[in-house]
PDB file of C-alpha atoms in Angstrom:
ATOM      1  CA  VAL A  71      10.812  11.706  12.539  1.00 44.00           C
ATOM      2  CA  SER A  72      13.696  13.460  12.485  1.00 49.00           C
ATOM      3  CA  ALA A  73      15.804  10.221  13.920  1.00 48.00           C
ATOM      4  CA  PHE A  74      15.485   8.755  10.660  1.00 58.00           C
ATOM      5  CA  ALA A  75      15.148  11.271   8.201  1.00 63.00           C
ATOM      6  CA  THR A  76      16.099  10.640   4.615  1.00 69.00           C
ATOM      7  CA  PRO A  77      16.664  12.826   1.170  1.00 83.00           C
ATOM      8  CA  ALA A  78      13.683  13.107  -0.717  1.00 93.00           C
ATOM      9  CA  LEU A  79      12.493  10.293  -3.177  1.00 96.00           C
ATOM     10  CA  ARG A  80      13.470  11.793  -6.895  1.00 96.00           C
ATOM     11  CA  LEU A  81      11.318  10.284  -9.317  1.00 97.00           C
ATOM     12  CA  ARG A  82      11.516  11.333 -13.220  1.00 97.00           C
ATOM     13  CA  GLU A  83       8.337  12.808 -14.559  1.00 96.00           C
ATOM     14  CA  ARG A  84       8.528   9.735 -17.280  1.00 96.00           C
ATOM     15  CA  ASP A  85       9.044   7.158 -14.411  1.00 97.00           C
ATOM     16  CA  TRP A  86       6.172   8.634 -12.450  1.00 97.00           C
ATOM     17  CA  ARG A  87       3.870   8.437 -15.439  1.00 96.00           C
ATOM     18  CA  ALA A  88       4.984   4.786 -15.479  1.00 98.00           C
ATOM     19  CA  VAL A  89       3.995   4.437 -12.137  1.00 98.00           C
ATOM     20  CA  VAL A  90       0.634   5.641 -12.671  1.00 97.00           C
ATOM     21  CA  GLY A  91      -0.087   3.779 -15.760  1.00 97.00           C
ATOM     22  CA  HIS A  92       0.528   0.744 -13.729  1.00 98.00           C
ATOM     23  CA  CYS A  93      -1.866   1.498 -11.129  1.00 97.00           C
ATOM     24  CA  LEU A  94      -4.352   2.108 -13.162  1.00 97.00           C
ATOM     25  CA  ASP A  95      -3.515  -1.439 -15.689  1.00 97.00           C
ATOM     26  CA  GLY A  96      -4.229  -3.112 -12.224  1.00 97.00           C
ATOM     27  CA  LEU A  97      -7.324  -1.905 -11.643  1.00 96.00           C
ATOM     28  CA  PRO A  98      -9.561  -3.313  -9.895  1.00 96.00           C
ATOM     29  CA  ASP A  99      -6.307  -4.990  -8.073  1.00 97.00           C
ATOM     30  CA  GLU A 100      -3.773  -3.024  -5.994  1.00 96.00           C
ATOM     31  CA  ALA A 101      -0.388  -2.858  -8.117  1.00 97.00           C
ATOM     32  CA  CYS A 102       2.940  -2.821  -7.153  1.00 98.00           C
ATOM     33  CA  GLY A 103       6.361  -1.990  -8.400  1.00 98.00           C
ATOM     34  CA  LEU A 104      10.062  -1.646  -7.333  1.00 98.00           C
ATOM     35  CA  PHE A 105      12.656   1.309  -7.319  1.00 98.00           C
ATOM     36  CA  ALA A 106      16.280   0.889  -7.780  1.00 98.00           C
ATOM     37  CA  GLY A 107      18.964   3.705  -6.952  1.00 97.00           C
ATOM     38  CA  PRO A 108      22.246   4.653  -5.909  1.00 95.00           C
ATOM     39  CA  VAL A 109      23.141   3.917  -2.265  1.00 91.00           C
ATOM     40  CA  ARG A 110      25.577   5.906   0.205  1.00 89.00           C
ATOM     41  CA  ALA A 111      28.137   4.406   1.709  1.00 84.00           C
ATOM     42  CA  ASP A 112      26.078   3.879   5.046  1.00 81.00           C
ATOM     43  CA  GLY A 113      23.925   1.723   3.198  1.00 80.00           C
ATOM     44  CA  MET A 114      20.770   4.046   2.786  1.00 88.00           C
ATOM     45  CA  PRO A 115      19.704   5.119  -0.347  1.00 92.00           C
ATOM     46  CA  ASP A 116      20.367   8.814  -1.650  1.00 92.00           C
ATOM     47  CA  GLY A 117      16.564   9.170  -2.778  1.00 93.00           C
ATOM     48  CA  THR A 118      17.131   9.042  -6.672  1.00 96.00           C
ATOM     49  CA  VAL A 119      15.160   6.684  -8.454  1.00 97.00           C
ATOM     50  CA  ALA A 120      17.227   5.199 -11.339  1.00 97.00           C
ATOM     51  CA  ALA A 121      15.093   2.739 -12.586  1.00 98.00           C
ATOM     52  CA  VAL A 122      11.708   1.568 -11.721  1.00 98.00           C
ATOM     53  CA  TYR A 123      10.433  -2.062 -12.273  1.00 98.00           C
ATOM     54  CA  LEU A 124       6.506  -2.784 -12.829  1.00 98.00           C
ATOM     55  CA  THR A 125       5.876  -5.823 -11.333  1.00 98.00           C
ATOM     56  CA  ALA A 126       3.061  -8.090 -11.033  1.00 98.00           C
ATOM     57  CA  ASN A 127       0.656  -8.286  -7.562  1.00 97.00           C
ATOM     58  CA  ALA A 128       1.042 -12.269  -7.175  1.00 94.00           C
ATOM     59  CA  ASP A 129      -2.128 -11.700  -4.696  1.00 95.00           C
ATOM     60  CA  ARG A 130      -4.318 -10.330  -7.512  1.00 96.00           C
ATOM     61  CA  SER A 131      -5.926  -8.793  -4.716  1.00 96.00           C
ATOM     62  CA  ALA A 132      -8.021  -5.456  -4.218  1.00 95.00           C
ATOM     63  CA  LYS A 133      -6.510  -5.435  -0.605  1.00 94.00           C
ATOM     64  CA  THR A 134      -3.248  -6.803  -0.584  1.00 94.00           C
ATOM     65  CA  TYR A 135       0.003  -6.827  -2.850  1.00 95.00           C
ATOM     66  CA  THR A 136       3.152  -9.245  -2.822  1.00 94.00           C
ATOM     67  CA  VAL A 137       5.336  -8.641  -5.469  1.00 95.00           C
ATOM     68  CA  GLU A 138       5.742 -11.611  -7.741  1.00 94.00           C
ATOM     69  CA  GLY A 139       9.226 -13.246  -6.793  1.00 91.00           C
ATOM     70  CA  LYS A 140      10.306 -13.951 -10.273  1.00 90.00           C
ATOM     71  CA  ASP A 141       9.552 -10.304 -10.977  1.00 95.00           C
ATOM     72  CA  MET A 142      11.561  -9.231  -8.095  1.00 94.00           C
ATOM     73  CA  LEU A 143      14.486 -11.738  -9.095  1.00 93.00           C
ATOM     74  CA  ARG A 144      14.544  -9.874 -12.253  1.00 94.00           C
ATOM     75  CA  ALA A 145      14.639  -6.468 -10.854  1.00 96.00           C
ATOM     76  CA  LEU A 146      17.661  -7.344  -8.187  1.00 92.00           C
ATOM     77  CA  ARG A 147      19.738  -8.938 -11.118  1.00 92.00           C
ATOM     78  CA  ASP A 148      19.007  -6.106 -13.387  1.00 96.00           C
ATOM     79  CA  ALA A 149      19.956  -3.592 -10.292  1.00 95.00           C
ATOM     80  CA  ASP A 150      22.985  -5.491  -9.655  1.00 91.00           C
ATOM     81  CA  ASP A 151      24.224  -5.344 -13.349  1.00 94.00           C
ATOM     82  CA  ARG A 152      23.857  -1.528 -13.510  1.00 95.00           C
ATOM     83  CA  GLY A 153      25.471  -0.897  -9.754  1.00 93.00           C
ATOM     84  CA  LEU A 154      22.140  -0.179  -8.140  1.00 95.00           C
ATOM     85  CA  GLU A 155      20.317  -1.387  -5.404  1.00 93.00           C
ATOM     86  CA  LEU A 156      16.681  -2.063  -4.731  1.00 94.00           C
ATOM     87  CA  ILE A 157      15.795   0.988  -2.771  1.00 95.00           C
ATOM     88  CA  GLY A 158      12.065   0.609  -2.384  1.00 96.00           C
ATOM     89  CA  VAL A 159       8.553  -0.220  -3.331  1.00 96.00           C
ATOM     90  CA  PHE A 160       5.447   1.569  -4.347  1.00 97.00           C
ATOM     91  CA  HIS A 161       1.979   0.037  -4.616  1.00 96.00           C
ATOM     92  CA  SER A 162      -1.448   1.469  -4.918  1.00 96.00           C
ATOM     93  CA  HIS A 163      -4.350   1.705  -2.605  1.00 95.00           C
ATOM     94  CA  THR A 164      -7.138   1.959  -4.786  1.00 94.00           C
ATOM     95  CA  HIS A 165      -9.878   3.165  -2.012  1.00 92.00           C
ATOM     96  CA  THR A 166      -7.849   4.705   0.699  1.00 92.00           C
ATOM     97  CA  ASP A 167      -5.153   7.382   1.331  1.00 91.00           C
ATOM     98  CA  ALA A 168      -1.504   7.193   0.586  1.00 92.00           C
ATOM     99  CA  TYR A 169      -0.817   6.057   3.911  1.00 92.00           C
ATOM    100  CA  PRO A 170       0.952   2.746   5.286  1.00 93.00           C
ATOM    101  CA  SER A 171      -1.808   0.391   6.600  1.00 90.00           C
ATOM    102  CA  PRO A 172      -1.168  -1.657   9.678  1.00 89.00           C
ATOM    103  CA  THR A 173      -0.435  -4.591   7.043  1.00 87.00           C
ATOM    104  CA  ASP A 174       1.813  -2.286   5.377  1.00 87.00           C
ATOM    105  CA  VAL A 175       3.787  -1.437   8.271  1.00 89.00           C
ATOM    106  CA  ARG A 176       3.780  -5.222   9.679  1.00 84.00           C
ATOM    107  CA  GLN A 177       5.336  -6.399   6.388  1.00 81.00           C
ATOM    108  CA  ALA A 178       8.177  -3.530   5.803  1.00 76.00           C
ATOM    109  CA  PRO A 179      11.296  -5.855   5.993  1.00 69.00           C
ATOM    110  CA  ASP A 180      13.790  -3.067   5.061  1.00 82.00           C
ATOM    111  CA  PRO A 181      14.627  -0.203   7.735  1.00 85.00           C
ATOM    112  CA  ASN A 182      16.508   1.474   4.759  1.00 88.00           C
ATOM    113  CA  TRP A 183      13.456   1.055   1.964  1.00 92.00           C
ATOM    114  CA  ILE A 184      11.208   3.784   1.061  1.00 94.00           C
ATOM    115  CA  TYR A 185       7.848   2.694   0.679  1.00 95.00           C
ATOM    116  CA  ALA A 186       5.765   4.250  -1.299  1.00 96.00           C
ATOM    117  CA  ILE A 187       2.027   4.399  -1.818  1.00 96.00           C
ATOM    118  CA  VAL A 188      -0.175   5.444  -4.765  1.00 97.00           C
ATOM    119  CA  SER A 189      -3.725   6.405  -3.898  1.00 96.00           C
ATOM    120  CA  LEU A 190      -6.220   6.355  -6.935  1.00 95.00           C
ATOM    121  CA  ARG A 191      -8.954   7.307  -4.324  1.00 92.00           C
ATOM    122  CA  ASP A 192      -9.757  10.461  -5.897  1.00 86.00           C
ATOM    123  CA  GLY A 193      -9.450  11.826  -9.367  1.00 81.00           C
ATOM    124  CA  ASP A 194      -5.880  12.345  -9.318  1.00 91.00           C
ATOM    125  CA  PRO A 195      -3.067   9.832  -8.144  1.00 95.00           C
ATOM    126  CA  VAL A 196      -1.704  10.908  -5.402  1.00 95.00           C
ATOM    127  CA  ILE A 197       1.787   9.525  -4.335  1.00 96.00           C
ATOM    128  CA  ARG A 198       3.329   9.447  -1.223  1.00 96.00           C
ATOM    129  CA  ALA A 199       6.545   7.810   0.508  1.00 96.00           C
ATOM    130  CA  TYR A 200       7.458   6.524   4.056  1.00 94.00           C
ATOM    131  CA  ARG A 201      10.501   4.893   5.951  1.00 92.00           C
ATOM    132  CA  ILE A 202       9.043   2.468   8.193  1.00 91.00           C
ATOM    133  CA  VAL A 203      11.818   1.628  10.827  1.00 89.00           C
ATOM    134  CA  ASP A 204      10.691  -0.736  14.126  1.00 86.00           C
ATOM    135  CA  GLY A 205       7.254  -0.030  13.061  1.00 88.00           C
ATOM    136  CA  ASN A 206       7.548   3.549  13.165  1.00 90.00           C
ATOM    137  CA  ILE A 207       6.510   5.784  10.206  1.00 92.00           C
ATOM    138  CA  ALA A 208       8.253   8.689   8.979  1.00 91.00           C
ATOM    139  CA  GLU A 209       7.218  10.717   5.539  1.00 93.00           C
ATOM    140  CA  VAL A 210       9.641  11.053   2.927  1.00 93.00           C
ATOM    141  CA  PRO A 211       9.335  14.184   0.459  1.00 94.00           C
ATOM    142  CA  VAL A 212       8.552  12.993  -2.951  1.00 96.00           C
ATOM    143  CA  VAL A 213      10.147  15.228  -5.965  1.00 95.00           C
ATOM    144  CA  LEU A 214       9.121  14.581  -9.250  1.00 94.00           C
ATOM    145  CA  ASP A 215      12.077  15.621 -11.825  1.00 90.00           C
ATOM    146  CA  SER A 216      11.759  16.311 -15.390  1.00 84.00           C
TER     147      SER A 216
ATOM    148  CA  LEU B  75      19.577 -10.498   5.191  1.00 78.00           C
ATOM    149  CA  ARG B  76      22.830  -9.171   3.984  1.00 78.00           C
ATOM    150  CA  SER B  77      23.537  -7.617   6.936  1.00 79.00           C
ATOM    151  CA  HIS B  78      23.481 -10.966   8.832  1.00 84.00           C
ATOM    152  CA  VAL B  79      26.154 -12.139   6.440  1.00 84.00           C
ATOM    153  CA  ASP B  80      28.459  -9.545   6.920  1.00 82.00           C
ATOM    154  CA  GLY B  81      26.811  -7.439   4.155  1.00 79.00           C
ATOM    155  CA  ALA B  82      28.196  -9.770   1.432  1.00 81.00           C
ATOM    156  CA  PRO B  83      25.935 -10.101  -1.644  1.00 79.00           C
ATOM    157  CA  SER B  84      27.040 -13.726  -1.788  1.00 86.00           C
ATOM    158  CA  VAL B  85      28.407 -16.585   0.022  1.00 89.00           C
ATOM    159  CA  GLU B  86      29.444 -20.048  -0.412  1.00 90.00           C
ATOM    160  CA  ALA B  87      28.246 -22.802   1.283  1.00 90.00           C
ATOM    161  CA  GLU B  88      28.074 -26.716   1.227  1.00 92.00           C
ATOM    162  CA  GLY B  89      25.417 -29.064   1.543  1.00 93.00           C
ATOM    163  CA  ASP B  90      23.619 -32.140  -0.928  1.00 95.00           C
ATOM    164  CA  THR B  91      20.018 -30.075  -0.599  1.00 95.00           C
ATOM    165  CA  VAL B  92      18.840 -26.457  -0.338  1.00 95.00           C
ATOM    166  CA  GLY B  93      17.825 -27.249   3.365  1.00 94.00           C
ATOM    167  CA  ALA B  94      21.310 -28.676   3.930  1.00 94.00           C
ATOM    168  CA  VAL B  95      23.135 -25.493   2.504  1.00 95.00           C
ATOM    169  CA  LEU B  96      20.975 -23.278   4.400  1.00 94.00           C
ATOM    170  CA  ALA B  97      21.653 -24.726   7.649  1.00 93.00           C
ATOM    171  CA  ALA B  98      25.464 -24.722   7.102  1.00 94.00           C
ATOM    172  CA  LEU B  99      24.803 -20.871   6.319  1.00 92.00           C
ATOM    173  CA  THR B 100      23.219 -20.400   9.499  1.00 92.00           C
ATOM    174  CA  ASP B 101      25.753 -22.237  11.465  1.00 92.00           C
ATOM    175  CA  ARG B 102      28.506 -19.696  10.034  1.00 91.00           C
ATOM    176  CA  TYR B 103      26.045 -16.785  10.396  1.00 91.00           C
ATOM    177  CA  PRO B 104      23.840 -17.165  13.803  1.00 90.00           C
ATOM    178  CA  GLY B 105      21.988 -13.869  12.790  1.00 87.00           C
ATOM    179  CA  LEU B 106      20.174 -15.718   9.973  1.00 85.00           C
ATOM    180  CA  LYS B 107      18.651 -18.232  12.463  1.00 86.00           C
ATOM    181  CA  GLY B 108      14.865 -18.116  12.136  1.00 84.00           C
ATOM    182  CA  GLN B 109      15.122 -15.616   9.058  1.00 84.00           C
ATOM    183  CA  ILE B 110      14.916 -18.361   6.204  1.00 90.00           C
ATOM    184  CA  VAL B 111      14.048 -21.278   7.926  1.00 89.00           C
ATOM    185  CA  THR B 112      11.110 -21.365  10.814  1.00 89.00           C
ATOM    186  CA  HIS B 113      12.120 -23.029  14.097  1.00 86.00           C
ATOM    187  CA  ASP B 114      10.008 -25.730  12.886  1.00 87.00           C
ATOM    188  CA  GLY B 115      12.021 -26.582   9.948  1.00 87.00           C
ATOM    189  CA  ASN B 116       9.881 -25.423   7.015  1.00 88.00           C
ATOM    190  CA  LEU B 117      10.879 -22.245   4.531  1.00 90.00           C
ATOM    191  CA  HIS B 118      10.079 -18.773   5.917  1.00 87.00           C
ATOM    192  CA  LYS B 119       6.478 -17.477   4.609  1.00 83.00           C
ATOM    193  CA  PHE B 120       7.962 -13.997   3.896  1.00 83.00           C
ATOM    194  CA  VAL B 121      11.089 -15.504   2.204  1.00 89.00           C
ATOM    195  CA  ASN B 122      11.607 -16.666  -1.339  1.00 90.00           C
ATOM    196  CA  VAL B 123      14.490 -19.433  -2.110  1.00 94.00           C
ATOM    197  CA  TYR B 124      15.287 -19.686  -5.960  1.00 94.00           C
ATOM    198  CA  LYS B 125      17.773 -22.635  -7.124  1.00 93.00           C
ATOM    199  CA  ASN B 126      19.291 -21.268 -10.217  1.00 92.00           C
ATOM    200  CA  ASP B 127      16.013 -18.930 -10.880  1.00 88.00           C
ATOM    201  CA  ASP B 128      13.517 -21.487  -9.859  1.00 90.00           C
ATOM    202  CA  ASP B 129      11.361 -21.118  -6.797  1.00 91.00           C
ATOM    203  CA  VAL B 130      12.252 -23.867  -4.433  1.00 93.00           C
ATOM    204  CA  ARG B 131       8.554 -24.153  -3.088  1.00 90.00           C
ATOM    205  CA  TYR B 132       7.718 -25.700  -6.627  1.00 90.00           C
ATOM    206  CA  LEU B 133      10.770 -27.809  -6.771  1.00 92.00           C
ATOM    207  CA  GLY B 134      11.234 -30.148  -3.698  1.00 91.00           C
ATOM    208  CA  GLN B 135      11.086 -26.995  -1.087  1.00 91.00           C
ATOM    209  CA  LEU B 136      14.073 -27.733   1.164  1.00 93.00           C
ATOM    210  CA  GLU B 137      14.718 -31.257  -0.133  1.00 93.00           C
ATOM    211  CA  THR B 138      15.723 -29.852  -3.583  1.00 95.00           C
ATOM    212  CA  ALA B 139      18.725 -31.306  -4.343  1.00 94.00           C
ATOM    213  CA  VAL B 140      21.501 -29.031  -5.205  1.00 95.00           C
ATOM    214  CA  ALA B 141      24.598 -29.590  -7.262  1.00 94.00           C
ATOM    215  CA  ASP B 142      28.256 -28.330  -7.500  1.00 93.00           C
ATOM    216  CA  GLY B 143      28.003 -24.716  -8.729  1.00 92.00           C
ATOM    217  CA  ASP B 144      24.070 -24.131  -8.094  1.00 93.00           C
ATOM    218  CA  GLU B 145      23.086 -20.745  -6.979  1.00 93.00           C
ATOM    219  CA  ILE B 146      20.551 -20.339  -4.601  1.00 93.00           C
ATOM    220  CA  VAL B 147      18.908 -16.851  -4.209  1.00 92.00           C
ATOM    221  CA  VAL B 148      17.381 -15.881  -0.889  1.00 92.00           C
ATOM    222  CA  ILE B 149      14.868 -12.939  -0.860  1.00 89.00           C
ATOM    223  CA  PRO B 150      12.195 -11.669   1.554  1.00 86.00           C
ATOM    224  CA  ALA B 151       8.978 -11.317   0.049  1.00 89.00           C
ATOM    225  CA  VAL B 152       7.538  -7.738  -0.466  1.00 92.00           C
ATOM    226  CA  ALA B 153       4.126  -7.445   0.598  1.00 92.00           C
ATOM    227  CA  GLY B 154       1.281  -5.209   2.612  1.00 91.00           C
ATOM    228  CA  GLY B 155      -2.072  -4.390   1.944  1.00 82.00           C
ATOM    229  CA  SER B 156      -4.657  -1.313   2.527  1.00 72.00           C
TER     230      SER B 156
END
């Protein structure tokens, strides 16, 4: 795990509330969105989320998600304009834990990205975050900033 | 994908179609081989390609015509499932 340890994912409280709202709005389907933030010289995000993009789930499915391409393009351009990079993605698990599924691991394209999962399984939404490198999963701490 | 083009956010390439532009790019950056266009010559399932913000899947796929100055954007699809 320490081989690819990452600074914590730092999310502002209001962004966290927006993420939760988006995940609840998306029910019964999975919801998804993108994080943008600064990237260090070595290409790794420093973990700060400076912008959150709430995107459509092109799959419109309770079991899978695909970030709507047009939404991703918009997010990419906005992040570029602000000198940020896309650093990760979140999606909801409606009935399972906040842990990457085999599908999540198989389809994780970027070893530098942070993959966050919001579980709606229990009453209160739970967010956990991971990096996924060559099929290996390492948890990244999540810090909510006020 | 940027790591396959020396980290550049954008590069220039020539071609009359999206497919020709991508082929020219792959010739120059062999690391892209199989990443955007599959070995049987189709657009990779996990990649989205846009011409001036329009998804080429809804235009003419790899046969989509390209004019001087058109911008082609290639982004990996972001997907998963529970």
